[in-house]
mmCIF file of C-alpha atoms and ligand atoms in Angstrom:
data_model
loop_
_atom_site.group_PDB
_atom_site.id
_atom_site.type_symbol
_atom_site.label_atom_id
_atom_site.label_comp_id
_atom_site.label_asym_id
_atom_site.label_seq_id
_atom_site.Cartn_x
_atom_site.Cartn_y
_atom_site.Cartn_z
ATOM 1 C CA MET A 1 32.941 -10.207 -41.554
ATOM 2 C CA GLN A 2 34.191 -8.258 -38.444
ATOM 3 C CA LYS A 3 30.943 -6.337 -36.776
ATOM 4 C CA ILE A 4 29.095 -8.771 -37.673
ATOM 5 C CA ILE A 5 30.897 -12.076 -35.630
ATOM 6 C CA PHE A 6 30.630 -8.882 -33.189
ATOM 7 C CA LEU A 7 26.804 -8.045 -33.320
ATOM 8 C CA ASN A 8 26.859 -11.813 -33.113
ATOM 9 C CA SER A 9 28.847 -12.592 -30.122
ATOM 10 C CA LEU A 10 26.820 -9.738 -28.580
ATOM 11 C CA VAL A 11 23.718 -10.945 -29.181
ATOM 12 C CA LEU A 12 24.858 -14.561 -27.703
ATOM 13 C CA ILE A 13 26.255 -12.478 -24.517
ATOM 14 C CA ILE A 14 22.802 -11.230 -23.503
ATOM 15 C CA ILE A 15 21.016 -14.784 -24.427
ATOM 16 C CA PHE A 16 23.423 -16.083 -22.246
ATOM 17 C CA LEU A 17 22.820 -13.240 -19.608
ATOM 18 C CA ILE A 18 19.150 -13.595 -19.773
ATOM 19 C CA PHE A 19 19.317 -16.714 -19.187
ATOM 20 C CA TYR A 20 21.376 -16.190 -16.131
ATOM 21 C CA PHE A 21 19.397 -14.172 -14.285
ATOM 22 C CA ASN A 22 15.778 -15.681 -15.030
ATOM 23 C CA SER A 23 17.688 -19.034 -13.636
ATOM 24 C CA LYS A 24 18.730 -16.962 -10.628
ATOM 25 C CA LYS A 25 15.964 -15.632 -10.459
ATOM 26 C CA SER A 26 14.430 -18.500 -10.155
ATOM 27 C CA ASN A 27 16.513 -20.332 -7.495
ATOM 28 C CA ASN A 28 16.295 -16.778 -5.374
ATOM 29 C CA SER A 29 12.024 -17.419 -5.513
ATOM 30 C CA ASN A 30 12.616 -21.572 -4.603
ATOM 31 C CA ASP A 31 15.240 -20.496 -1.671
ATOM 32 C CA HIS A 32 12.510 -17.881 -0.420
ATOM 33 C CA PHE A 33 9.441 -20.495 -0.810
ATOM 34 C CA SER A 34 11.292 -22.935 1.132
ATOM 35 C CA LYS A 35 11.733 -20.342 4.006
ATOM 36 C CA GLU A 36 8.576 -19.961 4.721
ATOM 37 C CA GLU A 37 6.833 -20.837 7.637
ATOM 38 C CA TYR A 38 3.856 -23.554 5.709
ATOM 39 C CA TYR A 39 6.728 -24.251 3.103
ATOM 40 C CA ILE A 40 4.880 -27.458 1.409
ATOM 41 C CA GLU A 41 7.904 -28.838 -1.166
ATOM 42 C CA ASP A 42 5.188 -31.029 -3.008
ATOM 43 C CA ASN A 43 3.606 -27.273 -3.750
ATOM 44 C CA LEU A 44 6.423 -25.986 -5.407
ATOM 45 C CA GLU A 45 5.418 -25.715 -8.919
ATOM 46 C CA ARG A 46 2.071 -23.843 -8.056
ATOM 47 C CA TYR A 47 3.916 -21.314 -5.880
ATOM 48 C CA LEU A 48 6.468 -20.504 -8.776
ATOM 49 C CA LYS A 49 3.363 -20.549 -11.519
ATOM 50 C CA TYR A 50 1.241 -18.661 -8.623
ATOM 51 C CA TYR A 51 4.295 -15.739 -8.220
ATOM 52 C CA LYS A 52 4.671 -15.508 -11.564
ATOM 53 C CA GLN A 53 1.069 -14.026 -11.825
ATOM 54 C CA ASN A 54 0.890 -12.749 -8.738
ATOM 55 C CA GLU A 55 4.613 -10.762 -8.331
ATOM 56 C CA ASN A 56 2.825 -8.273 -5.939
ATOM 57 C CA LYS A 57 2.501 -10.397 -3.754
ATOM 58 C CA SER A 58 4.796 -11.299 -0.549
ATOM 59 C CA PHE A 59 5.823 -15.274 -0.264
ATOM 60 C CA SER A 60 3.795 -15.750 2.693
ATOM 61 C CA ASP A 61 0.934 -14.594 1.203
ATOM 62 C CA ILE A 62 1.853 -16.985 -2.586
ATOM 63 C CA VAL A 63 2.046 -19.737 0.290
ATOM 64 C CA ARG A 64 -0.781 -19.141 2.015
ATOM 65 C CA GLU A 65 -2.765 -19.254 -0.865
ATOM 66 C CA ILE A 66 -1.516 -21.688 -2.470
ATOM 67 C CA ASN A 67 -2.003 -24.006 0.359
ATOM 68 C CA CYS A 68 -5.777 -22.727 0.502
ATOM 69 C CA ASN A 69 -5.959 -23.915 -3.383
ATOM 70 C CA LEU A 70 -6.232 -20.777 -4.826
ATOM 71 C CA ASP A 71 -5.129 -21.185 -7.881
ATOM 72 C CA TYR A 72 -8.310 -23.316 -8.103
ATOM 73 C CA GLN A 73 -11.267 -21.371 -8.253
ATOM 74 C CA PHE A 74 -14.276 -22.726 -5.959
ATOM 75 C CA TYR A 75 -16.143 -25.875 -6.780
ATOM 76 C CA ASN A 76 -13.485 -26.602 -9.479
ATOM 77 C CA GLY A 77 -10.670 -28.772 -9.284
ATOM 78 C CA VAL A 78 -12.918 -30.677 -6.600
ATOM 79 C CA GLU A 79 -11.537 -33.214 -4.542
ATOM 80 C CA ARG A 80 -13.436 -35.784 -1.896
ATOM 81 C CA SER A 81 -12.897 -34.858 1.443
ATOM 82 C CA ASN A 82 -10.716 -37.770 3.336
ATOM 83 C CA SER A 83 -13.403 -39.611 6.090
ATOM 84 C CA LEU A 84 -10.058 -41.522 7.244
ATOM 85 C CA ASP A 85 -8.850 -37.993 9.005
ATOM 86 C CA LYS A 86 -12.008 -38.127 11.311
ATOM 87 C CA ILE A 87 -11.781 -35.034 13.570
ATOM 88 C CA LEU A 88 -9.772 -33.135 10.931
ATOM 89 C CA ILE A 89 -11.649 -33.922 7.816
ATOM 90 C CA LEU A 90 -11.627 -31.161 5.523
ATOM 91 C CA VAL A 91 -14.560 -29.992 4.292
ATOM 92 C CA ASN A 92 -15.298 -26.948 1.590
ATOM 93 C CA LYS A 93 -15.432 -25.411 -1.539
ATOM 94 C CA HIS A 94 -12.693 -27.560 -2.494
ATOM 95 C CA TYR A 95 -12.949 -30.459 -0.353
ATOM 96 C CA THR A 96 -16.691 -32.245 -0.924
ATOM 97 C CA LEU A 97 -18.175 -35.349 0.680
ATOM 98 C CA ASP A 98 -20.029 -37.734 -0.805
ATOM 99 C CA LYS A 99 -24.003 -37.639 -0.547
ATOM 100 C CA GLU A 100 -24.131 -40.802 0.945
ATOM 101 C CA PHE A 101 -21.630 -39.595 3.790
ATOM 102 C CA GLU A 102 -23.844 -39.088 6.418
ATOM 103 C CA GLY A 103 -21.702 -37.510 9.941
ATOM 104 C CA ILE A 104 -19.218 -39.006 11.611
ATOM 105 C CA ASP A 105 -19.894 -41.123 15.195
ATOM 106 C CA LEU A 106 -23.292 -38.338 15.991
ATOM 107 C CA VAL A 107 -25.630 -38.587 19.085
ATOM 108 C CA LYS A 108 -28.538 -36.808 20.095
ATOM 109 C CA VAL A 109 -28.091 -33.014 21.439
ATOM 110 C CA ASP A 110 -29.398 -32.982 24.871
ATOM 111 C CA ASP A 111 -33.095 -30.320 24.166
ATOM 112 C CA LYS A 112 -31.204 -27.944 27.526
ATOM 113 C CA PHE A 113 -28.783 -27.425 25.006
ATOM 114 C CA ALA A 114 -30.941 -26.928 22.163
ATOM 115 C CA TYR A 115 -32.134 -22.694 21.640
ATOM 116 C CA TYR A 116 -35.374 -23.785 19.268
ATOM 117 C CA ASP A 117 -37.183 -27.294 19.881
ATOM 118 C CA LYS A 118 -36.123 -28.783 17.079
ATOM 119 C CA GLU A 119 -34.159 -33.212 17.641
ATOM 120 C CA TYR A 120 -30.118 -32.319 16.672
ATOM 121 C CA TYR A 121 -27.400 -34.560 16.236
ATOM 122 C CA MET A 122 -23.490 -33.990 15.837
ATOM 123 C CA ASN A 123 -19.990 -36.013 16.587
ATOM 124 C CA LYS A 124 -20.226 -37.683 20.515
ATOM 125 C CA GLU A 125 -15.970 -36.617 20.768
ATOM 126 C CA ALA A 126 -17.504 -32.777 19.901
ATOM 127 C CA TYR A 127 -20.916 -32.670 21.903
ATOM 128 C CA GLU A 128 -18.928 -34.475 25.061
ATOM 129 C CA ASN A 129 -16.352 -31.524 24.827
ATOM 130 C CA PHE A 130 -19.366 -28.688 23.978
ATOM 131 C CA ILE A 131 -21.207 -29.448 27.175
ATOM 132 C CA LYS A 132 -18.082 -28.956 28.810
ATOM 133 C CA MET A 133 -17.595 -25.701 27.013
ATOM 134 C CA TRP A 134 -21.423 -24.505 27.414
ATOM 135 C CA LEU A 135 -20.915 -25.646 31.737
ATOM 136 C CA ASP A 136 -17.875 -23.136 31.831
ATOM 137 C CA ALA A 137 -19.297 -20.416 29.200
ATOM 138 C CA ASN A 138 -22.169 -20.390 31.883
ATOM 139 C CA LEU A 139 -20.875 -20.267 34.965
ATOM 140 C CA GLU A 140 -19.664 -17.035 33.899
ATOM 141 C CA GLY A 141 -23.271 -15.571 33.159
ATOM 142 C CA CYS A 142 -23.062 -16.692 28.893
ATOM 143 C CA ASP A 143 -25.864 -18.923 27.501
ATOM 144 C CA PHE A 144 -26.190 -20.249 24.165
ATOM 145 C CA GLY A 145 -28.246 -22.435 22.788
ATOM 146 C CA ILE A 146 -27.669 -25.049 18.943
ATOM 147 C CA TYR A 147 -30.019 -24.028 16.390
ATOM 148 C CA SER A 148 -28.113 -25.869 13.433
ATOM 149 C CA ALA A 149 -25.498 -29.476 14.289
ATOM 150 C CA TYR A 150 -25.566 -32.032 11.920
ATOM 151 C CA ARG A 151 -27.187 -31.336 8.634
ATOM 152 C CA SER A 152 -27.886 -34.228 6.116
ATOM 153 C CA TYR A 153 -26.556 -33.716 2.252
ATOM 154 C CA ASP A 154 -30.890 -33.910 1.312
ATOM 155 C CA ARG A 155 -30.666 -31.168 3.678
ATOM 156 C CA GLN A 156 -28.316 -28.608 2.199
ATOM 157 C CA VAL A 157 -29.861 -28.962 -0.772
ATOM 158 C CA PHE A 158 -32.957 -27.890 0.563
ATOM 159 C CA LEU A 159 -31.681 -25.081 1.724
ATOM 160 C CA TYR A 160 -29.307 -23.764 -0.632
ATOM 161 C CA ASN A 161 -31.872 -23.918 -3.427
ATOM 162 C CA ASN A 162 -33.830 -22.132 -1.138
ATOM 163 C CA TYR A 163 -31.203 -19.462 -0.487
ATOM 164 C CA VAL A 164 -30.313 -19.417 -4.508
ATOM 165 C CA ALA A 165 -34.649 -18.982 -5.611
ATOM 166 C CA VAL A 166 -33.935 -15.714 -2.831
ATOM 167 C CA ASP A 167 -30.550 -14.371 -3.337
ATOM 168 C CA GLY A 168 -29.135 -15.908 -6.876
ATOM 169 C CA ALA A 169 -26.395 -18.370 -6.930
ATOM 170 C CA GLU A 170 -23.526 -15.935 -6.507
ATOM 171 C CA LYS A 171 -25.058 -14.118 -2.905
ATOM 172 C CA ALA A 172 -25.622 -17.823 -1.989
ATOM 173 C CA ASP A 173 -22.390 -18.378 -2.928
ATOM 174 C CA THR A 174 -20.910 -16.426 -0.335
ATOM 175 C CA TYR A 175 -23.093 -17.702 2.730
ATOM 176 C CA SER A 176 -24.374 -21.226 1.699
ATOM 177 C CA ALA A 177 -22.938 -24.373 0.906
ATOM 178 C CA ARG A 178 -23.703 -25.993 -1.836
ATOM 179 C CA ALA A 179 -24.385 -29.865 -1.289
ATOM 180 C CA GLY A 180 -21.512 -31.675 -0.248
ATOM 181 C CA SER A 181 -19.288 -29.022 0.523
ATOM 182 C CA SER A 182 -21.204 -27.760 4.436
ATOM 183 C CA GLU A 183 -18.836 -29.127 6.966
ATOM 184 C CA HIS A 184 -22.394 -29.734 9.098
ATOM 185 C CA GLN A 185 -22.405 -32.966 6.940
ATOM 186 C CA THR A 186 -19.622 -34.407 9.853
ATOM 187 C CA GLY A 187 -21.148 -33.472 12.483
ATOM 188 C CA LEU A 188 -18.860 -31.169 13.804
ATOM 189 C CA ALA A 189 -20.369 -28.000 13.569
ATOM 190 C CA ILE A 190 -22.894 -26.147 14.895
ATOM 191 C CA ASP A 191 -24.628 -22.872 14.884
ATOM 192 C CA LEU A 192 -24.811 -20.617 18.041
ATOM 193 C CA LYS A 193 -27.374 -17.840 19.437
ATOM 194 C CA SER A 194 -28.093 -15.875 22.591
ATOM 195 C CA ARG A 195 -29.491 -17.374 25.018
ATOM 196 C CA THR A 196 -28.803 -13.591 27.306
ATOM 197 C CA LYS A 197 -29.628 -11.379 24.380
ATOM 198 C CA LYS A 198 -31.736 -11.957 21.445
ATOM 199 C CA THR A 199 -30.241 -10.880 18.893
ATOM 200 C CA ASP A 200 -29.530 -12.052 14.977
ATOM 201 C CA TYR A 201 -25.636 -10.298 15.806
ATOM 202 C CA PHE A 202 -23.691 -12.465 17.951
ATOM 203 C CA GLU A 203 -20.789 -10.845 17.572
ATOM 204 C CA THR A 204 -22.369 -8.179 19.819
ATOM 205 C CA THR A 205 -23.243 -10.480 23.029
ATOM 206 C CA LYS A 206 -20.714 -11.003 25.472
ATOM 207 C CA GLU A 207 -21.077 -15.343 24.901
ATOM 208 C CA TYR A 208 -19.627 -14.842 21.317
ATOM 209 C CA ASP A 209 -16.611 -12.558 23.423
ATOM 210 C CA TRP A 210 -16.446 -15.841 25.718
ATOM 211 C CA LEU A 211 -16.342 -18.208 22.965
ATOM 212 C CA LEU A 212 -13.574 -16.076 21.093
ATOM 213 C CA LYS A 213 -11.233 -16.323 24.019
ATOM 214 C CA ASN A 214 -12.445 -19.619 25.341
ATOM 215 C CA SER A 215 -13.532 -22.129 22.788
ATOM 216 C CA TYR A 216 -9.648 -23.202 21.504
ATOM 217 C CA LYS A 217 -9.848 -25.023 24.584
ATOM 218 C CA TYR A 218 -12.244 -27.126 24.112
ATOM 219 C CA GLY A 219 -11.410 -27.632 20.709
ATOM 220 C CA PHE A 220 -13.284 -25.724 18.871
ATOM 221 C CA ILE A 221 -12.055 -22.992 16.372
ATOM 222 C CA LEU A 222 -13.935 -19.445 14.783
ATOM 223 C CA ARG A 223 -14.506 -21.349 11.173
ATOM 224 C CA TYR A 224 -14.840 -18.539 9.123
ATOM 225 C CA LYS A 225 -13.150 -15.485 10.696
ATOM 226 C CA GLU A 226 -13.148 -11.891 9.563
ATOM 227 C CA ASN A 227 -11.168 -11.135 6.051
ATOM 228 C CA THR A 228 -10.938 -14.836 5.749
ATOM 229 C CA GLU A 229 -13.314 -14.989 3.151
ATOM 230 C CA TYR A 230 -10.839 -15.140 0.234
ATOM 231 C CA LEU A 231 -9.130 -18.335 1.796
ATOM 232 C CA THR A 232 -11.991 -20.305 3.122
ATOM 233 C CA GLY A 233 -14.942 -19.252 0.499
ATOM 234 C CA TYR A 234 -17.421 -18.065 3.102
ATOM 235 C CA GLN A 235 -18.115 -14.446 5.054
ATOM 236 C CA PHE A 236 -17.674 -14.334 8.561
ATOM 237 C CA GLU A 237 -19.804 -16.543 10.585
ATOM 238 C CA PRO A 238 -19.473 -15.571 14.540
ATOM 239 C CA TRP A 239 -21.883 -17.965 15.355
ATOM 240 C CA HIS A 240 -20.527 -21.122 13.416
ATOM 241 C CA TYR A 241 -18.075 -23.528 15.829
ATOM 242 C CA ARG A 242 -16.114 -26.110 14.148
ATOM 243 C CA TYR A 243 -14.334 -29.531 16.071
ATOM 244 C CA CYS A 244 -11.210 -30.057 15.670
ATOM 245 C CA GLY A 245 -10.119 -31.370 19.062
ATOM 246 C CA VAL A 246 -7.712 -29.572 22.007
ATOM 247 C CA GLU A 247 -4.655 -29.679 20.169
ATOM 248 C CA CYS A 248 -4.980 -28.056 16.008
ATOM 249 C CA ALA A 249 -7.446 -25.873 17.953
ATOM 250 C CA THR A 250 -4.726 -24.142 20.270
ATOM 251 C CA TYR A 251 -2.883 -24.036 17.534
ATOM 252 C CA ILE A 252 -5.199 -22.108 15.465
ATOM 253 C CA TYR A 253 -5.808 -19.670 18.199
ATOM 254 C CA GLU A 254 -2.163 -19.283 18.430
ATOM 255 C CA ASN A 255 -1.011 -18.460 14.886
ATOM 256 C CA ASN A 256 -3.978 -17.139 13.902
ATOM 257 C CA ILE A 257 -4.398 -19.152 11.002
ATOM 258 C CA THR A 258 -7.064 -20.454 8.933
ATOM 259 C CA PHE A 259 -8.226 -24.560 9.553
ATOM 260 C CA GLU A 260 -8.184 -24.390 5.249
ATOM 261 C CA GLU A 261 -4.142 -23.572 6.432
ATOM 262 C CA TYR A 262 -3.728 -26.007 9.710
ATOM 263 C CA TYR A 263 -5.128 -28.918 7.215
ATOM 264 C CA GLU A 264 -2.683 -28.424 4.147
ATOM 265 C CA TYR A 265 0.658 -28.639 6.227
ATOM 266 C CA PHE A 266 -0.077 -30.189 9.720
ATOM 267 C CA VAL A 267 -2.658 -32.977 7.617
ATOM 268 C CA LYS A 268 -2.777 -33.880 4.435
ATOM 269 C CA ASN A 269 0.964 -33.553 4.626
ATOM 270 C CA LYS A 270 2.102 -35.255 7.218
HETATM 271 ZN ZN1 ZN B 1 -22.923 -23.092 10.721
#
């Protein structure tokens, strides 16, 4: 009898200890997450859940990845982009635009800045800053032209379908946006080509070097950087610049984060 009582007590003590250490562990992880620079309180449950599935990742990686919504697959759990965010609007594989969305405050780009003999439209504020940037770059011997700016939803349908026909959907998804998830539909994104060096490898040009060091001063960011594909859903695109204003671009430049992280912490969360 005594033996049974002893065993029962022992089982109870073990159960208590398991609960105690588990709750301590989860309290510890709460503390760790809340000390992270880009911690968002509303995301805490998602951090904890993701942490359980990825215990080898650091707390800052967990915060970064959840803030980029990586607990959802691309094109799964899609929300509408918020047009009230204006130049800070986020459009990607989690936040998408309607077919009816036709850019933000578009103006025609002067032929002098166009790479091909085509008509381009872009956001007015982005365009004004682009001209300043272009003139300053020009003074330092750089010359680049725009070869893509605003693109409509229907144009994106056409492009994406063509890429799928050539490469298949899986590959096309790494470099082309499905309609509604391209930030070209906002008029805030531009693709650039060098006019001093004819090459498809923009990253080998002096224009690219100049933009890398200076574009943030005019409110433009290199949107899809190297080694951020898992966060943004797009491969490295040295030619693709996104206007988000000087304050945002400077922060992103100085802190080396993605626009996804900036948006979730400074725009959506405020
Ligand atoms: Zn682009």
